[in-house]
Amino acid sequence: MNQISHQAIRPDFKIISDWVSTNAQVLDLGCADGSLMRHLQETKNVYGYGLEREAKNIAKCIDNNINVIQMNLNDGLPSFEDKSFNYVVLSLTLQSIKHATVLIDEMLRVGEEAIVSFPNFGHWSIRLQLALGGKMPVSKRLPYKWHDTPNIRLCTVQDFEAFCNNRGIRILESRVLNNNFETTLTQKYFPNLFGSIAMFRLSKKRKISQHTTQEP
Amino acid sequence: MTLSKEQSLGANSVGIVTPQTMQIDTPLLLECGVSLPSHSLVYETYGELNAKKTNAILICHALSGHHHAAGFHANDEKSEGWWNELIGPDKPIDSNRFFIVCTNNIGGCHGSSGPTSINPETGEQYGPDFPIITVEDWVSSQALFSDQLGIETWAAVIGGSLGGMQAMEWSTRFPNRLKHAIIIASSPKLSAQNIAFNEVARQAIMRDPEFYEGRYFDHDAKPVNGLRVARMLGHITYLSDDMMAEKFGRDLQNRTLIDFSYDAEFAVESYLRYQGDRFADQFDANTYLLMTKALDYYDPAKAHNENLREALATAKADFLVMSFTSDWRFNPERSREIVKALQDNKLNVSYAEIDAPQGHDAFLMQIDDYIDVFQSYMNKVAV
C-alpha cells in the first residue's frame, strides 16, 4: 500500500538491510509488491511476512517469492502475538495510515524493534512552496494534490522525534536522505531542512523499575 | 490482457477424460471404530506424471463433489468437470506442467465405496449402514490411494471448502508427503450456524416419507423431495445476498404479473427448484447425510485444547490460503484463523482475501484477482 513511486532497488532498502540482523524475523507493513522483503531475504536471509492491502499486489508479492498476507493495517495487527518478530518495518507508508499512533504502538508490541521511514514534510522545498507559493506542496516523494492525496499523516523529522519522545519510544538509529536517497553534509547537519526521506530504528524504552530510579 | 486470459481459460480444457477405479485391499480403520477390509476409489487424472514423480497434484472435492474435476466425459457435452475453470492447459492448475489427480471420496455416490455400493459381507447395498466417514478417514484413504498410485510426495494438495479441510488434514497428518497445501474458502471447523444449516438439510431428507430410514432402494423409492429442499437450502448459503439480488432481483418467471399462486412465480424460486431437481436426480441421499456429517465433525483443534496453532504444529508444507469477501458460509474470518495458526507456527503462508460478490461458490469461478494469485502461486510449485 505504499503510495510512493518505487525504484528498482532503493537505497533505503539497503539501509534497512544494514539495520536488520542476519536470519531475523521481519514483518513488512504495506509491503507493496514485496521488493523490500525480497531484498531482505536475499541479503540477510530474513524470514517473515509482508502485509498488503491492495489486491493487485498480492500476486506480485508471490512472484517476488515472499509470504504475503492480505490485510488492512488500519485494523492494527491483532493477528500477531507480542514480540513475535525481531523487526516490524513500515517503509514510506506512515503518511497514509489512519491511526498512525495505534499502528506504531502495535509495531513495538509485535516487534522487538520497529523501522519507520517517511517523506519529510520539513524539507526546504516543501516549506518554500507553502510559504511563497501559498499552495499545498507537491514533490517527487509526495506527488499528489491536496484533494486526492492518500497521504493524510504528513510530518517532519522534528515532529516525529517529538512524537517518539512523548510516547516513550527510543530512537536507536536514524538516517535522513536527500531525494536521491543519499546522505550528504546538508542532510547530516540540517536534517529537517534538507532531508527528503527520514528513517528511524525504534524500540520501546525499557521500563525503569522503582529500584533504579530512587535517588541515593 | 484480461480478455486473452479469459479466452485461453475458456477455450482450453483437458478434453475427454475417462474415470478409472482403484481397488485398495489394505484395511482402513475408520474414526468411528469400524474397519473396512477393502474399498475402492474412482478417480480421474489429467496431464502426465514426470519420471521423478514430482509433479503430482491431489485435488480434494467438496460436499457434493466427485472425481470429475476437469474436462468432459465422452459423448456428453454437459459433463463439464466441476473445477474445469481452474484445471487445464495454461490454467492455474496447469495440466501441461502437472499430473493432476482427483478421487471421489469414500462414502461418495459416484463410484467409490459408499452407501450405494455392495457390502461384501452381506451381498446387499450398504445404504444407511455405511459407516459415517470423517475428513480424517478421507485423508487416510487418499494416502493408501497415493501409495498404490506410486506417489510418495504430492507437489500440492488443493481443495476448496470441505476440500480445503482435507488439504489442511494432509498437511498435519502426512507433513512429508506434500510440498504445498492450498486451502480455499475453507474453515478450521464449522460454526454452530453451519451445523444448523446441515441439520436442516438432513432433516429435510430424513423426514421425507420416501426415505424409509435410509433403505429407500429396498422400496423402489427415493427421497427426492427431501434432497431437493436440502440442495435448495444449501444453494442459498453458497450464494451471497448481493449476487442473488443481481442475478434474480424480484424478477418474475415467465409472467408479467403475480398470479396469487404457489407456483414458482419469482425467478429465484424457479432457479432453486431447477437446482434442487437436478441435484436430486444424480445424488444419493445417504451420501449427502454422510458428507454433511463429515463437515460437522471436522475440528482438528479439539484434540489440542482448542488450540489451532498446536493442531497445525506438525505441518511442514508451504501454504496458500484464499477466501472471498462475500462468502458468509465459510467467511474470511475462518480463513484468517487458519492463517494465524500457520504464521504462529512460522510456516510459509500467503493469504489472499478476494473481493468478489459470488459468495462461497466463488472458489469454483474465474475471478481475475483469484486467478492471478492462484497462477502466481502455482508458478512457484516446483516439479
Coordinates of C-alpha atoms in Angstrom, one line a residue:
Chain A
M1 CA 0.0 0.0 0.0
N2 CA 2.9 2.3 -0.4
Q3 CA 1.6 5.3 -2.2
I4 CA 5.0 6.5 -3.3
S5 CA 6.7 5.6 -6.6
H6 CA 9.3 2.9 -6.3
Q7 CA 12.6 2.4 -8.0
A8 CA 14.4 -0.9 -8.6
I9 CA 16.5 -1.5 -5.5
R10 CA 16.1 1.6 -3.5
P11 CA 18.9 2.9 -1.4
D12 CA 16.7 3.0 1.7
F13 CA 16.2 -0.8 1.3
K14 CA 20.0 -1.1 1.6
I15 CA 19.9 0.9 4.8
I16 CA 17.1 -1.2 6.2
S17 CA 19.1 -4.3 5.2
D18 CA 22.1 -2.9 7.1
W19 CA 20.0 -2.3 10.2
V20 CA 18.5 -5.8 10.4
S21 CA 20.4 -8.8 11.7
T22 CA 21.0 -11.9 9.7
N23 CA 18.3 -14.6 9.9
A24 CA 16.0 -12.1 11.6
Q25 CA 12.2 -12.5 11.6
V26 CA 10.7 -9.5 9.9
L27 CA 7.2 -8.2 9.3
D28 CA 6.9 -5.6 6.5
L29 CA 3.7 -3.5 6.8
G30 CA 2.4 -2.2 3.5
C31 CA 4.9 -4.3 1.6
A32 CA 3.5 -3.3 -1.9
D33 CA 5.0 -5.7 -4.4
G34 CA 7.2 -7.3 -1.9
S35 CA 10.5 -6.0 -3.2
L36 CA 11.8 -4.9 0.2
M37 CA 11.1 -8.3 1.8
R38 CA 12.7 -10.0 -1.2
H39 CA 15.8 -7.8 -0.8
L40 CA 16.0 -8.6 2.9
Q41 CA 15.5 -12.3 2.2
E42 CA 18.3 -12.2 -0.4
T43 CA 20.8 -10.0 1.6
K44 CA 20.0 -11.0 5.2
N45 CA 18.2 -14.4 4.9
V46 CA 15.4 -13.0 6.9
Y47 CA 12.2 -14.9 7.4
G48 CA 8.7 -13.3 7.6
Y49 CA 5.7 -11.9 6.0
G50 CA 4.7 -8.9 4.0
L51 CA 1.3 -7.4 4.8
E52 CA -0.5 -5.7 2.0
R53 CA -4.0 -4.4 1.4
E54 CA -4.1 -3.9 -2.4
A55 CA -5.4 -7.0 -4.3
K56 CA -3.2 -6.2 -7.3
N57 CA -0.1 -6.5 -5.2
I58 CA -0.7 -10.0 -3.8
A59 CA 0.2 -11.9 -6.9
K60 CA 3.2 -9.6 -7.4
C61 CA 4.5 -10.4 -3.9
I62 CA 4.1 -14.1 -4.6
D63 CA 6.0 -13.6 -7.8
N64 CA 8.7 -12.0 -5.7
N65 CA 8.8 -15.2 -3.7
I66 CA 7.7 -13.7 -0.4
N67 CA 5.0 -14.6 2.1
V68 CA 2.2 -12.1 1.8
I69 CA -0.9 -11.7 3.9
Q70 CA -3.7 -9.5 2.6
M71 CA -5.0 -7.3 5.3
N72 CA -5.8 -3.7 6.2
L73 CA -3.3 -2.0 8.5
N74 CA -5.9 0.4 9.8
D75 CA -7.2 -2.5 11.9
G76 CA -3.8 -2.8 13.7
L77 CA -2.0 -6.1 14.0
P78 CA -4.5 -8.2 16.0
S79 CA -3.4 -11.5 14.4
F80 CA 0.2 -11.1 15.6
E81 CA 1.5 -12.1 19.0
D82 CA 3.6 -9.9 21.3
K83 CA 7.3 -9.8 20.4
S84 CA 6.8 -12.4 17.7
F85 CA 9.2 -10.7 15.3
N86 CA 12.6 -9.1 15.6
Y87 CA 11.7 -6.2 13.3
V88 CA 8.4 -4.6 12.1
V89 CA 9.0 -2.4 9.2
L90 CA 6.9 0.5 7.9
S91 CA 8.6 1.8 4.8
L92 CA 7.3 5.0 3.3
T93 CA 3.7 4.1 4.3
L94 CA 3.3 6.0 7.6
Q95 CA 1.9 9.0 5.8
S96 CA -1.2 7.1 4.6
I97 CA -2.1 5.4 7.9
K98 CA -5.3 6.5 9.5
H99 CA -4.4 5.6 13.1
A100 CA -0.7 6.2 13.0
T101 CA -0.2 6.2 16.7
V102 CA -2.0 2.9 17.2
L103 CA 0.0 1.3 14.4
I104 CA 3.3 2.4 15.8
D105 CA 2.3 1.1 19.2
E106 CA 1.3 -2.1 17.5
M107 CA 4.6 -2.3 15.7
L108 CA 6.5 -2.1 19.0
R109 CA 4.2 -4.6 20.6
V110 CA 4.7 -7.2 17.9
G111 CA 8.3 -6.4 17.1
E112 CA 11.4 -6.1 19.3
E113 CA 12.3 -3.1 17.1
A114 CA 10.4 -1.0 14.6
I115 CA 11.8 0.6 11.5
V116 CA 9.9 3.5 10.1
S117 CA 10.6 5.7 7.1
F118 CA 8.6 8.6 5.8
P119 CA 8.8 11.6 3.5
N120 CA 10.0 14.6 5.5
F121 CA 7.4 17.4 5.3
G122 CA 10.0 19.8 6.7
H123 CA 12.2 19.8 3.5
W124 CA 13.1 23.3 2.4
S125 CA 11.3 22.9 -1.0
I126 CA 8.0 22.0 0.7
R127 CA 8.4 24.9 3.2
L128 CA 9.1 27.2 0.3
Q129 CA 6.1 26.1 -1.8
L130 CA 3.8 26.8 1.1
A131 CA 5.5 29.9 2.3
L132 CA 5.9 31.7 -1.0
G133 CA 3.6 29.8 -3.4
G134 CA 0.7 29.7 -0.9
K135 CA -0.3 26.2 -2.2
M136 CA -0.1 22.7 -0.7
P137 CA 3.3 21.4 -1.6
V138 CA 3.7 18.8 -4.3
S139 CA 7.1 17.0 -4.5
K140 CA 8.7 13.9 -6.0
R141 CA 8.0 12.0 -2.8
L142 CA 4.6 13.5 -2.3
P143 CA 3.2 13.8 -5.9
Y144 CA -0.5 14.2 -5.0
K145 CA -2.7 17.3 -5.0
W146 CA -4.3 18.1 -1.6
H147 CA -7.8 16.8 -2.7
D148 CA -6.8 13.3 -3.9
T149 CA -3.8 12.5 -1.7
P150 CA -3.8 9.3 0.3
N151 CA -1.1 10.9 2.4
I152 CA -3.0 12.1 5.5
R153 CA -0.3 11.9 8.2
L154 CA 2.5 14.2 7.0
C155 CA 5.1 15.1 9.5
T156 CA 8.6 16.5 9.8
V157 CA 11.7 14.9 11.3
Q158 CA 11.3 17.2 14.3
D159 CA 7.6 16.2 14.7
F160 CA 8.5 12.6 14.6
E161 CA 11.3 12.9 17.1
A162 CA 9.0 14.8 19.5
F163 CA 6.3 12.1 19.0
C164 CA 8.8 9.4 19.9
N165 CA 10.0 11.3 22.9
N166 CA 6.4 11.9 24.2
R167 CA 5.4 8.3 23.8
G168 CA 8.4 6.7 25.5
I169 CA 9.9 5.4 22.2
R170 CA 13.7 5.2 22.0
I171 CA 15.3 6.2 18.7
L172 CA 18.1 3.7 18.3
E173 CA 19.3 4.9 14.9
S174 CA 18.2 7.4 12.3
R175 CA 19.1 8.5 8.8
V176 CA 17.9 11.4 6.7
L177 CA 18.3 11.1 3.0
N178 CA 18.0 13.5 0.1
N179 CA 15.8 12.9 -2.9
N180 CA 18.5 10.6 -4.4
F181 CA 18.5 8.5 -1.2
E182 CA 21.9 9.9 -0.2
T183 CA 23.1 11.5 3.0
T184 CA 25.3 14.5 2.3
L185 CA 26.6 17.1 4.7
T186 CA 23.4 19.1 4.4
Q187 CA 21.2 16.2 5.5
K188 CA 23.7 15.5 8.2
Y189 CA 23.7 18.9 9.8
F190 CA 20.3 20.2 8.8
P191 CA 18.2 17.0 8.6
N192 CA 14.8 18.7 8.9
L193 CA 15.6 21.3 6.3
F194 CA 17.4 19.2 3.7
G195 CA 16.1 15.7 4.4
S196 CA 13.7 14.3 1.9
I197 CA 13.2 10.9 3.5
A198 CA 13.7 10.2 7.2
M199 CA 14.4 6.7 8.5
F200 CA 14.2 5.6 12.1
R201 CA 15.0 2.5 14.0
L202 CA 13.0 2.4 17.2
S203 CA 12.4 0.4 20.3
K204 CA 10.3 0.8 23.4
K205 CA 12.0 2.5 26.3
R206 CA 12.7 -0.1 28.9
K207 CA 10.5 0.4 31.9
I208 CA 12.8 1.5 34.7
S209 CA 12.0 -0.2 37.9
Q210 CA 11.5 1.9 41.0
H211 CA 14.6 0.4 42.4
T212 CA 16.9 2.1 40.0
T213 CA 15.1 5.4 39.8
Q214 CA 15.4 6.1 43.5
E215 CA 17.9 8.8 44.3
P216 CA 20.7 7.6 46.5
Chain B
M1 CA -4.8 -8.9 -21.4
T2 CA -7.8 -9.9 -19.3
L3 CA -9.6 -10.8 -22.4
S4 CA -6.9 -13.1 -23.7
K5 CA -6.6 -14.8 -20.2
E6 CA -10.4 -15.4 -20.2
Q7 CA -10.3 -16.7 -23.7
S8 CA -7.5 -19.1 -23.0
L9 CA -9.1 -20.3 -19.9
G10 CA -12.4 -20.8 -21.6
A11 CA -11.0 -22.4 -24.6
N12 CA -8.6 -24.8 -23.0
S13 CA -9.7 -28.0 -21.5
V14 CA -8.1 -31.3 -20.7
G15 CA -10.6 -32.7 -23.3
I16 CA -12.3 -36.1 -23.0
V17 CA -11.5 -37.9 -19.8
T18 CA -12.2 -41.4 -18.6
P19 CA -12.6 -42.3 -14.9
Q20 CA -10.6 -45.2 -13.5
T21 CA -11.1 -47.3 -10.4
M22 CA -8.6 -48.4 -7.9
Q23 CA -9.2 -51.3 -5.6
I24 CA -7.5 -50.9 -2.2
D25 CA -7.2 -54.1 -0.2
T26 CA -5.3 -52.6 2.7
P27 CA -7.7 -52.4 5.7
L28 CA -8.9 -48.9 6.5
L29 CA -9.6 -48.3 10.2
L30 CA -12.2 -45.5 10.4
E31 CA -12.5 -42.9 13.1
C32 CA -15.9 -44.4 14.1
G33 CA -14.1 -47.7 15.0
V34 CA -15.2 -49.7 12.0
S35 CA -12.6 -51.3 9.8
L36 CA -13.2 -51.5 6.1
P37 CA -11.2 -54.6 4.9
S38 CA -11.1 -53.1 1.4
H39 CA -12.5 -50.2 -0.5
S40 CA -12.4 -48.8 -4.0
L41 CA -11.9 -45.2 -5.2
V42 CA -13.0 -43.9 -8.6
Y43 CA -10.6 -41.2 -9.9
E44 CA -9.5 -39.2 -12.9
T45 CA -6.1 -37.9 -13.9
Y46 CA -5.1 -35.0 -16.2
G47 CA -1.6 -34.4 -17.6
E48 CA 1.4 -36.7 -17.4
L49 CA 3.3 -37.9 -14.4
N50 CA 7.0 -37.0 -14.8
A51 CA 9.8 -39.6 -14.5
K52 CA 10.7 -38.5 -11.0
K53 CA 7.0 -38.4 -9.9
T54 CA 7.4 -34.9 -8.5
N55 CA 4.7 -33.1 -10.4
A56 CA 1.6 -34.8 -8.9
I57 CA -1.2 -32.7 -7.5
L58 CA -4.1 -34.0 -5.5
I59 CA -7.5 -32.2 -5.8
C60 CA -9.9 -32.8 -2.9
H61 CA -13.5 -32.3 -3.6
A62 CA -16.2 -30.5 -1.6
L63 CA -19.5 -31.6 -0.2
S64 CA -21.4 -32.6 -3.3
G65 CA -18.3 -33.0 -5.5
H66 CA -16.7 -36.0 -7.1
H67 CA -13.7 -37.2 -9.1
H68 CA -14.8 -35.5 -12.3
A69 CA -12.9 -32.2 -11.8
A70 CA -12.0 -31.2 -15.3
G71 CA -12.6 -31.9 -19.0
F72 CA -15.6 -33.8 -20.3
H73 CA -16.9 -37.3 -20.5
A74 CA -17.3 -38.9 -23.9
N75 CA -20.5 -38.2 -25.7
D76 CA -21.7 -35.8 -23.1
E77 CA -21.3 -32.1 -23.8
K78 CA -22.9 -31.1 -20.5
S79 CA -20.4 -33.2 -18.4
E80 CA -18.0 -30.4 -17.7
G81 CA -15.8 -31.1 -14.7
W82 CA -16.7 -29.1 -11.6
W83 CA -13.4 -27.3 -11.5
N84 CA -12.8 -27.0 -15.2
E85 CA -12.4 -23.3 -14.8
L86 CA -9.2 -23.7 -12.8
I87 CA -7.8 -27.0 -14.1
G88 CA -6.5 -27.4 -17.7
P89 CA -3.8 -26.4 -20.1
D90 CA -2.4 -22.9 -19.1
K91 CA -4.9 -22.6 -16.3
P92 CA -3.7 -22.1 -12.7
I93 CA -3.6 -25.9 -12.1
D94 CA -1.9 -26.4 -15.4
S95 CA -2.2 -29.9 -17.0
N96 CA 0.8 -29.1 -19.2
R97 CA 3.0 -29.0 -16.1
F98 CA 1.3 -31.1 -13.5
F99 CA -0.1 -34.6 -13.2
I100 CA -3.5 -33.8 -11.6
V101 CA -5.5 -36.4 -9.7
C102 CA -9.0 -36.2 -8.2
T103 CA -10.7 -39.1 -6.4
N104 CA -14.3 -39.5 -5.4
N105 CA -14.0 -39.8 -1.7
I106 CA -15.1 -42.9 0.2
G107 CA -18.7 -42.6 1.1
G108 CA -19.5 -40.8 -2.1
C109 CA -22.0 -41.9 -4.7
H110 CA -20.1 -41.6 -7.9
G111 CA -18.4 -45.0 -8.0
S112 CA -16.2 -45.1 -4.9
S113 CA -17.2 -47.3 -1.9
G114 CA -20.1 -45.8 -0.2
P115 CA -23.8 -46.2 0.7
T116 CA -24.7 -47.1 -2.9
S117 CA -22.1 -49.9 -3.1
I118 CA -22.5 -53.5 -2.1
N119 CA -21.4 -54.6 1.3
P120 CA -19.2 -57.7 0.7
E121 CA -20.3 -59.2 4.0
T122 CA -24.0 -59.2 3.2
G123 CA -24.0 -59.0 -0.5
E124 CA -26.5 -56.2 -0.3
Q125 CA -26.3 -52.5 -0.7
Y126 CA -24.9 -50.7 2.3
G127 CA -27.4 -47.8 2.3
P128 CA -27.6 -46.3 5.8
D129 CA -25.3 -49.0 7.2
F130 CA -22.3 -47.5 5.5
P131 CA -20.2 -46.1 8.4
I132 CA -20.1 -42.3 8.8
I133 CA -16.8 -41.1 7.4
T134 CA -14.7 -38.2 8.6
V135 CA -12.3 -35.8 6.9
E136 CA -9.5 -37.8 8.7
D137 CA -10.8 -41.0 7.1
W138 CA -10.8 -39.4 3.6
V139 CA -7.2 -38.4 4.0
S140 CA -6.3 -41.9 5.3
S141 CA -8.0 -43.4 2.3
Q142 CA -6.3 -40.9 -0.1
A143 CA -2.9 -41.8 1.5
L144 CA -3.5 -45.5 0.7
F145 CA -4.5 -44.5 -2.8
S146 CA -1.3 -42.4 -3.1
D147 CA 0.8 -45.4 -2.1
Q148 CA -0.8 -47.6 -4.7
L149 CA -0.6 -44.9 -7.4
G150 CA 3.1 -44.7 -6.6
I151 CA 3.0 -41.0 -5.4
E152 CA 5.3 -40.6 -2.4
T153 CA 5.0 -36.8 -2.3
W154 CA 2.4 -34.6 -3.8
A155 CA 3.7 -31.3 -5.2
A156 CA 0.5 -29.8 -3.8
V157 CA -2.8 -30.9 -2.2
I158 CA -5.5 -28.5 -3.2
G159 CA -9.1 -28.1 -2.1
G160 CA -12.0 -25.7 -1.6
S161 CA -14.5 -25.7 1.2
L162 CA -14.7 -29.2 2.6
G163 CA -11.8 -30.0 0.2
G164 CA -9.7 -27.3 1.9
M165 CA -10.2 -29.2 5.2
Q166 CA -8.7 -32.3 3.6
A167 CA -5.7 -30.3 2.4
M168 CA -5.2 -29.0 5.9
E169 CA -5.5 -32.5 7.3
W170 CA -3.0 -33.8 4.8
S171 CA -0.5 -31.1 5.9
T172 CA -0.6 -32.2 9.5
R173 CA -1.0 -36.0 9.2
F174 CA 1.5 -36.5 6.4
P175 CA 3.8 -33.5 6.6
N176 CA 6.4 -35.1 4.4
R177 CA 4.1 -36.2 1.7
L178 CA 3.2 -32.7 0.3
K179 CA 5.2 -29.6 -0.6
H180 CA 2.3 -27.2 -0.8
A181 CA -1.2 -27.1 0.7
I182 CA -3.8 -24.7 -0.9
I183 CA -6.8 -24.1 1.2
I184 CA -9.6 -22.1 -0.4
A185 CA -12.9 -20.8 1.1
S186 CA -12.5 -23.2 4.0
S187 CA -12.5 -23.3 7.7
P188 CA -10.8 -25.0 10.6
K189 CA -14.2 -26.1 11.9
L190 CA -17.9 -25.3 11.3
S191 CA -19.7 -22.8 13.3
A192 CA -23.0 -23.5 15.1
Q193 CA -24.8 -21.8 12.2
N194 CA -23.1 -24.0 9.7
I195 CA -24.0 -27.1 11.6
A196 CA -27.6 -25.8 11.8
F197 CA -27.8 -25.5 8.1
N198 CA -26.6 -29.0 7.7
E199 CA -29.1 -30.3 10.2
V200 CA -32.0 -28.6 8.4
A201 CA -30.8 -30.3 5.1
R202 CA -30.5 -33.7 6.9
Q203 CA -34.0 -33.3 8.4
A204 CA -35.5 -32.4 5.0
I205 CA -34.1 -35.7 3.7
M206 CA -34.8 -37.9 6.8
R207 CA -38.4 -36.6 7.1
D208 CA -39.3 -37.3 3.5
P209 CA -41.8 -40.2 3.6
E210 CA -39.8 -41.8 0.8
F211 CA -36.6 -42.0 3.0
Y212 CA -37.6 -45.3 4.7
E213 CA -34.8 -44.9 7.3
G214 CA -32.2 -44.8 4.5
R215 CA -33.4 -48.1 2.9
Y216 CA -35.4 -46.3 0.2
F217 CA -33.8 -48.5 -2.5
D218 CA -35.5 -51.6 -0.9
H219 CA -38.8 -49.8 -1.5
D220 CA -38.0 -48.7 -5.0
A221 CA -38.3 -45.2 -3.7
K222 CA -36.0 -42.1 -3.3
P223 CA -36.4 -39.1 -1.0
V224 CA -36.2 -36.7 -3.9
N225 CA -38.3 -34.0 -2.2
G226 CA -36.0 -34.0 0.8
L227 CA -32.9 -33.9 -1.4
R228 CA -34.4 -31.1 -3.4
V229 CA -35.1 -29.0 -0.3
A230 CA -31.7 -29.8 1.2
R231 CA -30.0 -28.7 -2.0
M232 CA -32.1 -25.5 -2.3
L233 CA -31.1 -24.6 1.2
G234 CA -27.5 -25.3 0.6
H235 CA -27.6 -23.4 -2.6
I236 CA -28.8 -20.2 -0.9
T237 CA -25.9 -20.4 1.5
Y238 CA -23.4 -20.8 -1.3
L239 CA -24.6 -17.5 -2.9
S240 CA -24.5 -14.0 -1.5
D241 CA -27.4 -11.7 -0.9
D242 CA -25.9 -9.2 -3.4
M243 CA -25.4 -11.9 -6.0
M244 CA -28.9 -13.1 -5.7
A245 CA -30.2 -9.6 -6.0
E246 CA -28.1 -9.0 -9.1
K247 CA -28.9 -12.3 -10.7
F248 CA -32.7 -12.5 -9.9
G249 CA -33.8 -9.4 -8.1
R250 CA -37.6 -9.7 -7.9
D251 CA -37.9 -10.7 -11.5
L252 CA -40.9 -12.9 -12.3
Q253 CA -40.6 -16.2 -14.1
N254 CA -42.4 -16.4 -17.5
R255 CA -45.1 -13.9 -16.4
T256 CA -45.5 -10.2 -16.1
L257 CA -47.9 -10.2 -13.0
I258 CA -48.1 -12.2 -9.9
D259 CA -51.0 -14.7 -10.1
F260 CA -51.6 -15.3 -6.5
S261 CA -50.5 -18.9 -6.6
Y262 CA -47.8 -21.1 -5.1
D263 CA -46.1 -21.7 -8.4
A264 CA -42.5 -20.7 -8.9
E265 CA -43.6 -17.1 -9.7
F266 CA -40.3 -15.4 -8.9
A267 CA -37.2 -16.2 -11.0
V268 CA -35.2 -17.1 -7.8
E269 CA -37.8 -19.8 -6.9
S270 CA -37.6 -21.3 -10.4
Y271 CA -33.8 -21.3 -10.2
L272 CA -33.8 -23.0 -6.8
R273 CA -36.3 -25.6 -7.9
Y274 CA -34.2 -26.3 -11.0
Q275 CA -31.0 -26.7 -8.9
G276 CA -32.9 -29.0 -6.5
D277 CA -34.3 -31.2 -9.2
R278 CA -31.1 -31.6 -11.0
F279 CA -29.2 -32.5 -7.8
A280 CA -31.9 -34.9 -6.6
D281 CA -31.7 -36.8 -9.9
Q282 CA -28.0 -37.5 -9.5
F283 CA -27.1 -37.6 -5.8
D284 CA -27.7 -40.3 -3.2
A285 CA -29.4 -39.2 0.0
N286 CA -27.4 -41.4 2.3
T287 CA -24.2 -39.9 0.8
Y288 CA -25.5 -36.4 1.4
L289 CA -26.2 -37.2 5.0
L290 CA -22.8 -38.7 5.5
M291 CA -20.9 -35.9 3.8
T292 CA -22.6 -33.2 5.9
K293 CA -21.7 -35.1 9.0
A294 CA -18.0 -35.2 7.9
L295 CA -18.2 -31.4 7.6
D296 CA -19.8 -31.0 11.0
Y297 CA -17.3 -33.3 12.7
Y298 CA -14.0 -31.8 11.5
D299 CA -12.3 -29.9 14.2
P300 CA -8.6 -30.5 14.4
A301 CA -8.0 -28.1 17.3
K302 CA -10.4 -30.0 19.5
A303 CA -7.7 -32.6 20.4
H304 CA -5.3 -29.7 21.2
N305 CA -7.3 -27.8 23.8
E306 CA -9.0 -25.8 21.1
N307 CA -5.6 -24.5 20.1
L308 CA -5.3 -24.5 16.3
R309 CA -1.7 -23.5 16.3
E310 CA -0.8 -26.7 18.1
A311 CA -3.1 -28.7 15.8
L312 CA -1.1 -27.4 12.8
A313 CA 2.3 -27.6 14.5
T314 CA 3.3 -30.7 12.7
A315 CA 2.8 -29.2 9.2
K316 CA 5.9 -28.5 7.0
A317 CA 4.3 -27.6 3.7
D318 CA 4.1 -24.1 2.3
F319 CA 0.5 -22.8 2.3
L320 CA -1.7 -20.6 0.2
V321 CA -5.0 -19.7 1.8
M322 CA -7.7 -17.8 0.0
S323 CA -11.1 -16.6 0.9
F324 CA -13.8 -14.5 -0.7
T325 CA -15.3 -11.3 0.9
S326 CA -18.9 -12.2 0.2
D327 CA -18.6 -15.8 1.4
W328 CA -20.8 -15.9 4.5
R329 CA -20.9 -19.7 4.7
F330 CA -17.2 -20.0 5.2
N331 CA -16.4 -16.4 5.8
P332 CA -12.9 -14.8 5.5
E333 CA -12.6 -14.7 9.3
R334 CA -12.4 -18.5 9.3
S335 CA -9.6 -18.4 6.8
R336 CA -7.8 -15.8 8.9
E337 CA -7.9 -18.2 11.8
I338 CA -6.0 -20.8 9.7
V339 CA -3.5 -18.1 8.5
K340 CA -2.9 -17.0 12.1
A341 CA -2.3 -20.6 13.3
L342 CA 0.2 -21.1 10.4
Q343 CA 2.0 -17.8 10.9
D344 CA 2.2 -18.5 14.7
N345 CA 4.0 -21.7 13.7
K346 CA 6.3 -19.6 11.5
L347 CA 5.3 -21.6 8.4
N348 CA 5.4 -20.1 4.9
V349 CA 1.9 -18.9 4.2
S350 CA 0.4 -16.4 1.8
Y351 CA -3.2 -15.2 2.2
A352 CA -5.5 -13.5 -0.3
E353 CA -8.9 -12.2 0.6
I354 CA -10.5 -11.9 -2.8
D355 CA -13.0 -9.1 -3.2
A356 CA -15.8 -10.9 -5.1
P357 CA -19.6 -10.8 -4.9
Q358 CA -20.2 -14.5 -5.8
G359 CA -20.4 -15.9 -2.2
H360 CA -19.0 -19.3 -1.3
D361 CA -19.3 -20.6 -4.8
A362 CA -16.7 -18.0 -5.9
F363 CA -14.0 -20.6 -5.5
L364 CA -15.3 -22.5 -8.5
M365 CA -15.2 -19.5 -10.8
Q366 CA -12.8 -17.5 -12.9
I367 CA -12.3 -14.2 -11.0
D368 CA -9.4 -12.1 -12.1
D369 CA -7.7 -11.5 -8.8
Y370 CA -8.3 -15.1 -7.7
I371 CA -6.8 -16.5 -11.0
D372 CA -3.8 -14.1 -10.7
V373 CA -2.9 -15.1 -7.2
F374 CA -3.6 -18.8 -7.9
Q375 CA -1.5 -18.7 -11.1
S376 CA 1.4 -16.9 -9.4
Y377 CA 1.4 -19.4 -6.5
M378 CA 1.3 -22.4 -8.8
N379 CA 4.2 -21.0 -10.8
K380 CA 6.2 -21.4 -7.5
V381 CA 5.2 -25.0 -7.1
A382 CA 8.4 -26.8 -8.2
V383 CA 8.1 -30.0 -10.2

